[in-house]
Amino acid sequence: RRPVESSFPCLCGLAVECINVVEKAELSTVLARLVTAGCEVLAALLLPLADGEASSFDWIRETLEDLSDQIDFLALEVYCGLGRLESKVLESDELPVVLDPIEDDFGAYWGSIEHRQALQELSAWLMCVLFRALGYASVTASSLMEFVNHDLLCLCSLLRGLFAVRADDSSLPHDTSEIQGVALGALCGLTAPDLAFPRSDGSEGDIHEQ
């Protein structure tokens, strides 16, 4: 159910408090879920815009502007966190199957697996907020690169987190499959020359320098 417009100020304040956590502590599993809750609130407030409906956008726009630095930092934190956890999760995949619970070492890796899942869900909700703010039809490779300050590794990490989640998971946006489709279309545009060589004016010398 969509929030009524009279609740927008309170909900925007709640979202700000949740997302501000990213500046105060490292994103543990619990804190990642708290920040995810803030992104969920923003995504719900942005839903009418994504559906092309009229809505009072003033509170939401001002909130997004106030959170711009935190969201930039959040994207970087998710990128770093997923990178750190990847090796741990790969180690757990290589563990042999044992019948004796005493010899089973999988429990030592469960915290890392759960942490990665929390960050992947956060990636999905963060991309949802971005896509709804832009409008699904306006999401392009260029706009995504601008969002991550032209850090391709950061963008790929966020998109990998988005693609890793199950579209039918009830804890994710109801239109996750559509969001994934939009992201895939934008991802295909990353091969454009102006994105591959953002500082090039097209001359051969510039390309060789890069």
PDB file of C-alpha atoms in Angstrom:
ATOM      1  CA  ARG A   1       0.000   0.000   0.000  1.00  0.00           C
ATOM      2  CA  ARG A   2       1.339   3.423  -0.954  1.00  0.00           C
ATOM      3  CA  PRO A   3       1.870   6.057   1.750  1.00  0.00           C
ATOM      4  CA  VAL A   4      -0.491   9.028   1.832  1.00  0.00           C
ATOM      5  CA  GLU A   5       1.090  12.390   1.039  1.00  0.00           C
ATOM      6  CA  SER A   6       0.455  13.767   4.537  1.00  0.00           C
ATOM      7  CA  SER A   7       2.908  11.180   5.871  1.00  0.00           C
ATOM      8  CA  PHE A   8       5.720  12.194   3.499  1.00  0.00           C
ATOM      9  CA  PRO A   9       7.578  14.507   5.953  1.00  0.00           C
ATOM     10  CA  CYS A  10       7.726  11.848   8.675  1.00  0.00           C
ATOM     11  CA  LEU A  11       8.701   9.104   6.256  1.00  0.00           C
ATOM     12  CA  CYS A  12      11.402  11.249   4.676  1.00  0.00           C
ATOM     13  CA  GLY A  13      12.811  11.944   8.153  1.00  0.00           C
ATOM     14  CA  LEU A  14      12.798   8.223   8.925  1.00  0.00           C
ATOM     15  CA  ALA A  15      14.626   7.445   5.689  1.00  0.00           C
ATOM     16  CA  VAL A  16      17.262  10.079   6.452  1.00  0.00           C
ATOM     17  CA  GLU A  17      17.922   8.662   9.917  1.00  0.00           C
ATOM     18  CA  CYS A  18      18.296   5.125   8.575  1.00  0.00           C
ATOM     19  CA  ILE A  19      20.587   6.024   5.684  1.00  0.00           C
ATOM     20  CA  ASN A  20      22.725   8.409   7.759  1.00  0.00           C
ATOM     21  CA  VAL A  21      23.992   5.359   9.633  1.00  0.00           C
ATOM     22  CA  VAL A  22      26.391   4.722   6.752  1.00  0.00           C
ATOM     23  CA  GLU A  23      28.503   7.698   7.860  1.00  0.00           C
ATOM     24  CA  LYS A  24      28.749   6.557  11.468  1.00  0.00           C
ATOM     25  CA  ALA A  25      29.693   2.883  11.322  1.00  0.00           C
ATOM     26  CA  GLU A  26      30.806   0.139   8.982  1.00  0.00           C
ATOM     27  CA  LEU A  27      27.941  -1.664   7.264  1.00  0.00           C
ATOM     28  CA  SER A  28      27.590  -4.833   9.294  1.00  0.00           C
ATOM     29  CA  THR A  29      24.753  -7.221   8.472  1.00  0.00           C
ATOM     30  CA  VAL A  30      22.385  -5.510  10.913  1.00  0.00           C
ATOM     31  CA  LEU A  31      23.276  -1.968   9.843  1.00  0.00           C
ATOM     32  CA  ALA A  32      23.028  -2.913   6.173  1.00  0.00           C
ATOM     33  CA  ARG A  33      19.455  -4.017   6.827  1.00  0.00           C
ATOM     34  CA  LEU A  34      18.736  -0.765   8.642  1.00  0.00           C
ATOM     35  CA  VAL A  35      20.003   1.280   5.690  1.00  0.00           C
ATOM     36  CA  THR A  36      18.003  -0.988   3.387  1.00  0.00           C
ATOM     37  CA  ALA A  37      14.882  -0.059   5.356  1.00  0.00           C
ATOM     38  CA  GLY A  38      15.605   3.609   4.659  1.00  0.00           C
ATOM     39  CA  CYS A  39      15.968   2.875   0.945  1.00  0.00           C
ATOM     40  CA  GLU A  40      12.686   0.945   1.029  1.00  0.00           C
ATOM     41  CA  VAL A  41      10.915   4.005   2.426  1.00  0.00           C
ATOM     42  CA  LEU A  42      12.339   6.251  -0.285  1.00  0.00           C
ATOM     43  CA  ALA A  43      11.465   3.714  -2.966  1.00  0.00           C
ATOM     44  CA  ALA A  44       7.857   3.595  -1.751  1.00  0.00           C
ATOM     45  CA  LEU A  45       7.625   7.393  -1.834  1.00  0.00           C
ATOM     46  CA  LEU A  46       9.024   7.420  -5.376  1.00  0.00           C
ATOM     47  CA  LEU A  47       6.662   4.736  -6.689  1.00  0.00           C
ATOM     48  CA  PRO A  48       4.013   7.163  -8.054  1.00  0.00           C
ATOM     49  CA  LEU A  49       6.700   8.874 -10.134  1.00  0.00           C
ATOM     50  CA  ALA A  50       7.881   5.550 -11.526  1.00  0.00           C
ATOM     51  CA  ASP A  51       4.283   4.801 -12.546  1.00  0.00           C
ATOM     52  CA  GLY A  52       3.917   8.214 -14.182  1.00  0.00           C
ATOM     53  CA  GLU A  53       1.387   9.482 -11.656  1.00  0.00           C
ATOM     54  CA  ALA A  54       1.183  12.990 -10.215  1.00  0.00           C
ATOM     55  CA  SER A  55       2.611  13.329  -6.733  1.00  0.00           C
ATOM     56  CA  SER A  56       3.880  15.949  -4.318  1.00  0.00           C
ATOM     57  CA  PHE A  57       7.594  15.554  -4.975  1.00  0.00           C
ATOM     58  CA  ASP A  58       8.941  18.498  -2.969  1.00  0.00           C
ATOM     59  CA  TRP A  59       9.671  16.595   0.239  1.00  0.00           C
ATOM     60  CA  ILE A  60      11.155  13.635  -1.621  1.00  0.00           C
ATOM     61  CA  ARG A  61      13.314  15.796  -3.906  1.00  0.00           C
ATOM     62  CA  GLU A  62      14.697  17.779  -0.978  1.00  0.00           C
ATOM     63  CA  THR A  63      15.382  14.565   0.925  1.00  0.00           C
ATOM     64  CA  LEU A  64      17.256  13.066  -2.012  1.00  0.00           C
ATOM     65  CA  GLU A  65      19.286  16.263  -2.344  1.00  0.00           C
ATOM     66  CA  ASP A  66      20.108  16.212   1.377  1.00  0.00           C
ATOM     67  CA  LEU A  67      21.146  12.558   1.130  1.00  0.00           C
ATOM     68  CA  SER A  68      23.208  12.897  -2.052  1.00  0.00           C
ATOM     69  CA  ASP A  69      26.571  12.676  -0.266  1.00  0.00           C
ATOM     70  CA  GLN A  70      25.429   9.792   1.931  1.00  0.00           C
ATOM     71  CA  ILE A  71      24.084   7.864  -1.068  1.00  0.00           C
ATOM     72  CA  ASP A  72      27.385   8.364  -2.914  1.00  0.00           C
ATOM     73  CA  PHE A  73      29.237   7.077   0.139  1.00  0.00           C
ATOM     74  CA  LEU A  74      26.743   4.219   0.504  1.00  0.00           C
ATOM     75  CA  ALA A  75      27.397   3.033  -3.044  1.00  0.00           C
ATOM     76  CA  LEU A  76      31.129   2.955  -2.307  1.00  0.00           C
ATOM     77  CA  GLU A  77      30.603   1.118   1.000  1.00  0.00           C
ATOM     78  CA  VAL A  78      28.478  -1.561  -0.687  1.00  0.00           C
ATOM     79  CA  TYR A  79      31.108  -1.959  -3.404  1.00  0.00           C
ATOM     80  CA  CYS A  80      33.928  -2.387  -0.871  1.00  0.00           C
ATOM     81  CA  GLY A  81      31.869  -4.682   1.346  1.00  0.00           C
ATOM     82  CA  LEU A  82      30.886  -7.030  -1.468  1.00  0.00           C
ATOM     83  CA  GLY A  83      34.489  -7.144  -2.639  1.00  0.00           C
ATOM     84  CA  ARG A  84      35.759  -8.118   0.807  1.00  0.00           C
ATOM     85  CA  LEU A  85      33.137 -10.821   1.287  1.00  0.00           C
ATOM     86  CA  GLU A  86      33.477 -12.421  -2.126  1.00  0.00           C
ATOM     87  CA  SER A  87      36.639 -14.384  -1.272  1.00  0.00           C
ATOM     88  CA  LYS A  88      35.118 -15.662   1.980  1.00  0.00           C
ATOM     89  CA  VAL A  89      32.002 -16.912   0.206  1.00  0.00           C
ATOM     90  CA  LEU A  90      34.092 -18.575  -2.504  1.00  0.00           C
ATOM     91  CA  GLU A  91      36.029 -20.397   0.206  1.00  0.00           C
ATOM     92  CA  SER A  92      32.763 -21.760   1.618  1.00  0.00           C
ATOM     93  CA  ASP A  93      31.754 -23.038  -1.826  1.00  0.00           C
ATOM     94  CA  GLU A  94      34.940 -25.108  -1.960  1.00  0.00           C
ATOM     95  CA  LEU A  95      34.391 -26.835   1.390  1.00  0.00           C
ATOM     96  CA  PRO A  96      34.066 -30.627   1.135  1.00  0.00           C
ATOM     97  CA  VAL A  97      30.816 -32.298   2.105  1.00  0.00           C
ATOM     98  CA  VAL A  98      31.191 -34.062   5.463  1.00  0.00           C
ATOM     99  CA  LEU A  99      28.731 -36.212   7.358  1.00  0.00           C
ATOM    100  CA  ASP A 100      30.064 -35.509  10.839  1.00  0.00           C
ATOM    101  CA  PRO A 101      28.780 -32.120  12.131  1.00  0.00           C
ATOM    102  CA  ILE A 102      31.894 -31.797  14.295  1.00  0.00           C
ATOM    103  CA  GLU A 103      34.082 -31.729  11.185  1.00  0.00           C
ATOM    104  CA  ASP A 104      31.808 -29.333   9.281  1.00  0.00           C
ATOM    105  CA  ASP A 105      33.416 -25.882   9.000  1.00  0.00           C
ATOM    106  CA  PHE A 106      30.541 -24.256   7.111  1.00  0.00           C
ATOM    107  CA  GLY A 107      29.298 -22.468  10.234  1.00  0.00           C
ATOM    108  CA  ALA A 108      32.432 -20.317  10.258  1.00  0.00           C
ATOM    109  CA  TYR A 109      31.443 -18.892   6.871  1.00  0.00           C
ATOM    110  CA  TRP A 110      27.730 -18.400   7.447  1.00  0.00           C
ATOM    111  CA  GLY A 111      28.180 -14.879   8.836  1.00  0.00           C
ATOM    112  CA  SER A 112      29.974 -13.809   5.637  1.00  0.00           C
ATOM    113  CA  ILE A 113      27.286 -15.374   3.454  1.00  0.00           C
ATOM    114  CA  GLU A 114      24.504 -13.655   5.394  1.00  0.00           C
ATOM    115  CA  HIS A 115      26.406 -10.348   5.279  1.00  0.00           C
ATOM    116  CA  ARG A 116      26.805 -10.606   1.498  1.00  0.00           C
ATOM    117  CA  GLN A 117      23.099 -11.348   1.076  1.00  0.00           C
ATOM    118  CA  ALA A 118      22.260  -8.255   3.128  1.00  0.00           C
ATOM    119  CA  LEU A 119      24.509  -6.101   0.927  1.00  0.00           C
ATOM    120  CA  GLN A 120      23.026  -7.609  -2.234  1.00  0.00           C
ATOM    121  CA  GLU A 121      19.526  -6.714  -1.040  1.00  0.00           C
ATOM    122  CA  LEU A 122      20.779  -3.233  -0.216  1.00  0.00           C
ATOM    123  CA  SER A 123      22.148  -2.966  -3.768  1.00  0.00           C
ATOM    124  CA  ALA A 124      18.739  -3.888  -5.148  1.00  0.00           C
ATOM    125  CA  TRP A 125      16.920  -1.269  -3.083  1.00  0.00           C
ATOM    126  CA  LEU A 126      19.545   1.399  -3.790  1.00  0.00           C
ATOM    127  CA  MET A 127      19.196   0.801  -7.531  1.00  0.00           C
ATOM    128  CA  CYS A 128      15.424   0.868  -7.100  1.00  0.00           C
ATOM    129  CA  VAL A 129      15.612   4.333  -5.502  1.00  0.00           C
ATOM    130  CA  LEU A 130      17.888   5.585  -8.273  1.00  0.00           C
ATOM    131  CA  PHE A 131      15.778   4.152 -11.097  1.00  0.00           C
ATOM    132  CA  ARG A 132      12.509   5.479  -9.694  1.00  0.00           C
ATOM    133  CA  ALA A 133      14.012   8.913  -9.102  1.00  0.00           C
ATOM    134  CA  LEU A 134      15.225   9.031 -12.693  1.00  0.00           C
ATOM    135  CA  GLY A 135      12.195   7.297 -14.155  1.00  0.00           C
ATOM    136  CA  TYR A 136      12.651   3.810 -15.587  1.00  0.00           C
ATOM    137  CA  ALA A 137      12.540   5.115 -19.158  1.00  0.00           C
ATOM    138  CA  SER A 138      15.340   7.588 -18.386  1.00  0.00           C
ATOM    139  CA  VAL A 139      17.831   5.097 -16.948  1.00  0.00           C
ATOM    140  CA  THR A 140      20.848   4.946 -19.253  1.00  0.00           C
ATOM    141  CA  ALA A 141      24.440   3.794 -19.053  1.00  0.00           C
ATOM    142  CA  SER A 142      25.481   7.436 -18.901  1.00  0.00           C
ATOM    143  CA  SER A 143      23.214   8.228 -15.936  1.00  0.00           C
ATOM    144  CA  LEU A 144      24.454   5.167 -14.055  1.00  0.00           C
ATOM    145  CA  MET A 145      28.081   6.114 -14.646  1.00  0.00           C
ATOM    146  CA  GLU A 146      27.344   9.612 -13.408  1.00  0.00           C
ATOM    147  CA  PHE A 147      25.776   8.157 -10.264  1.00  0.00           C
ATOM    148  CA  VAL A 148      28.965   6.243  -9.392  1.00  0.00           C
ATOM    149  CA  ASN A 149      31.256   9.125 -10.455  1.00  0.00           C
ATOM    150  CA  HIS A 150      32.441   7.096 -13.468  1.00  0.00           C
ATOM    151  CA  ASP A 151      33.765   4.292 -11.271  1.00  0.00           C
ATOM    152  CA  LEU A 152      33.009   1.279 -13.472  1.00  0.00           C
ATOM    153  CA  LEU A 153      34.032  -1.292 -10.844  1.00  0.00           C
ATOM    154  CA  CYS A 154      31.652   0.264  -8.318  1.00  0.00           C
ATOM    155  CA  LEU A 155      28.795   0.241 -10.837  1.00  0.00           C
ATOM    156  CA  CYS A 156      29.423  -3.371 -11.818  1.00  0.00           C
ATOM    157  CA  SER A 157      29.484  -4.405  -8.167  1.00  0.00           C
ATOM    158  CA  LEU A 158      26.132  -2.719  -7.478  1.00  0.00           C
ATOM    159  CA  LEU A 159      24.573  -4.233 -10.588  1.00  0.00           C
ATOM    160  CA  ARG A 160      25.975  -7.639  -9.702  1.00  0.00           C
ATOM    161  CA  GLY A 161      24.282  -7.337  -6.322  1.00  0.00           C
ATOM    162  CA  LEU A 162      21.020  -6.410  -8.064  1.00  0.00           C
ATOM    163  CA  PHE A 163      21.232  -9.338 -10.485  1.00  0.00           C
ATOM    164  CA  ALA A 164      22.126 -11.781  -7.690  1.00  0.00           C
ATOM    165  CA  VAL A 165      18.816 -11.391  -5.843  1.00  0.00           C
ATOM    166  CA  ARG A 166      15.704 -13.425  -6.634  1.00  0.00           C
ATOM    167  CA  ALA A 167      13.000 -11.362  -8.310  1.00  0.00           C
ATOM    168  CA  ASP A 168      10.281 -13.266  -6.446  1.00  0.00           C
ATOM    169  CA  ASP A 169      11.735 -12.521  -2.994  1.00  0.00           C
ATOM    170  CA  SER A 170       9.052 -10.792  -0.914  1.00  0.00           C
ATOM    171  CA  SER A 171      11.648  -8.606   0.819  1.00  0.00           C
ATOM    172  CA  LEU A 172      12.526  -6.914  -2.487  1.00  0.00           C
ATOM    173  CA  PRO A 173      10.646  -4.393  -4.690  1.00  0.00           C
ATOM    174  CA  HIS A 174       7.541  -5.881  -6.277  1.00  0.00           C
ATOM    175  CA  ASP A 175       8.912  -4.945  -9.711  1.00  0.00           C
ATOM    176  CA  THR A 176      12.406  -6.313  -9.186  1.00  0.00           C
ATOM    177  CA  SER A 177      12.298  -8.197 -12.492  1.00  0.00           C
ATOM    178  CA  GLU A 178      11.494  -4.951 -14.314  1.00  0.00           C
ATOM    179  CA  ILE A 179      14.311  -3.145 -12.488  1.00  0.00           C
ATOM    180  CA  GLN A 180      16.724  -5.920 -13.450  1.00  0.00           C
ATOM    181  CA  GLY A 181      15.599  -5.636 -17.071  1.00  0.00           C
ATOM    182  CA  VAL A 182      16.133  -1.875 -17.066  1.00  0.00           C
ATOM    183  CA  ALA A 183      19.571  -2.356 -15.509  1.00  0.00           C
ATOM    184  CA  LEU A 184      20.507  -4.947 -18.117  1.00  0.00           C
ATOM    185  CA  GLY A 185      19.511  -2.597 -20.926  1.00  0.00           C
ATOM    186  CA  ALA A 186      21.599   0.204 -19.424  1.00  0.00           C
ATOM    187  CA  LEU A 187      24.515  -2.165 -18.860  1.00  0.00           C
ATOM    188  CA  CYS A 188      24.624  -2.932 -22.577  1.00  0.00           C
ATOM    189  CA  GLY A 189      25.186   0.767 -23.228  1.00  0.00           C
ATOM    190  CA  LEU A 190      28.470   0.851 -21.319  1.00  0.00           C
ATOM    191  CA  THR A 191      30.335  -0.028 -24.514  1.00  0.00           C
ATOM    192  CA  ALA A 192      29.589   3.422 -25.976  1.00  0.00           C
ATOM    193  CA  PRO A 193      32.843   5.227 -26.933  1.00  0.00           C
ATOM    194  CA  ASP A 194      32.017   8.323 -24.876  1.00  0.00           C
ATOM    195  CA  LEU A 195      31.811   6.114 -21.755  1.00  0.00           C
ATOM    196  CA  ALA A 196      34.792   3.924 -22.591  1.00  0.00           C
ATOM    197  CA  PHE A 197      36.927   7.030 -23.190  1.00  0.00           C
ATOM    198  CA  PRO A 198      35.199   9.791 -21.178  1.00  0.00           C
ATOM    199  CA  ARG A 199      38.042  12.290 -21.542  1.00  0.00           C
ATOM    200  CA  SER A 200      38.665  11.687 -25.221  1.00  0.00           C
ATOM    201  CA  ASP A 201      37.723  14.179 -27.936  1.00  0.00           C
ATOM    202  CA  GLY A 202      37.971  11.443 -30.531  1.00  0.00           C
ATOM    203  CA  SER A 203      41.560  12.062 -31.605  1.00  0.00           C
ATOM    204  CA  GLU A 204      43.960   9.158 -31.898  1.00  0.00           C
ATOM    205  CA  GLY A 205      46.417  10.707 -29.467  1.00  0.00           C
ATOM    206  CA  ASP A 206      43.863  10.894 -26.661  1.00  0.00           C
ATOM    207  CA  ILE A 207      42.935   7.246 -27.074  1.00  0.00           C
ATOM    208  CA  HIS A 208      46.558   6.101 -26.955  1.00  0.00           C
ATOM    209  CA  GLU A 209      47.133   8.155 -23.808  1.00  0.00           C
ATOM    210  CA  GLN A 210      44.232   6.409 -22.056  1.00  0.00           C
TER     211      GLN A 210
END
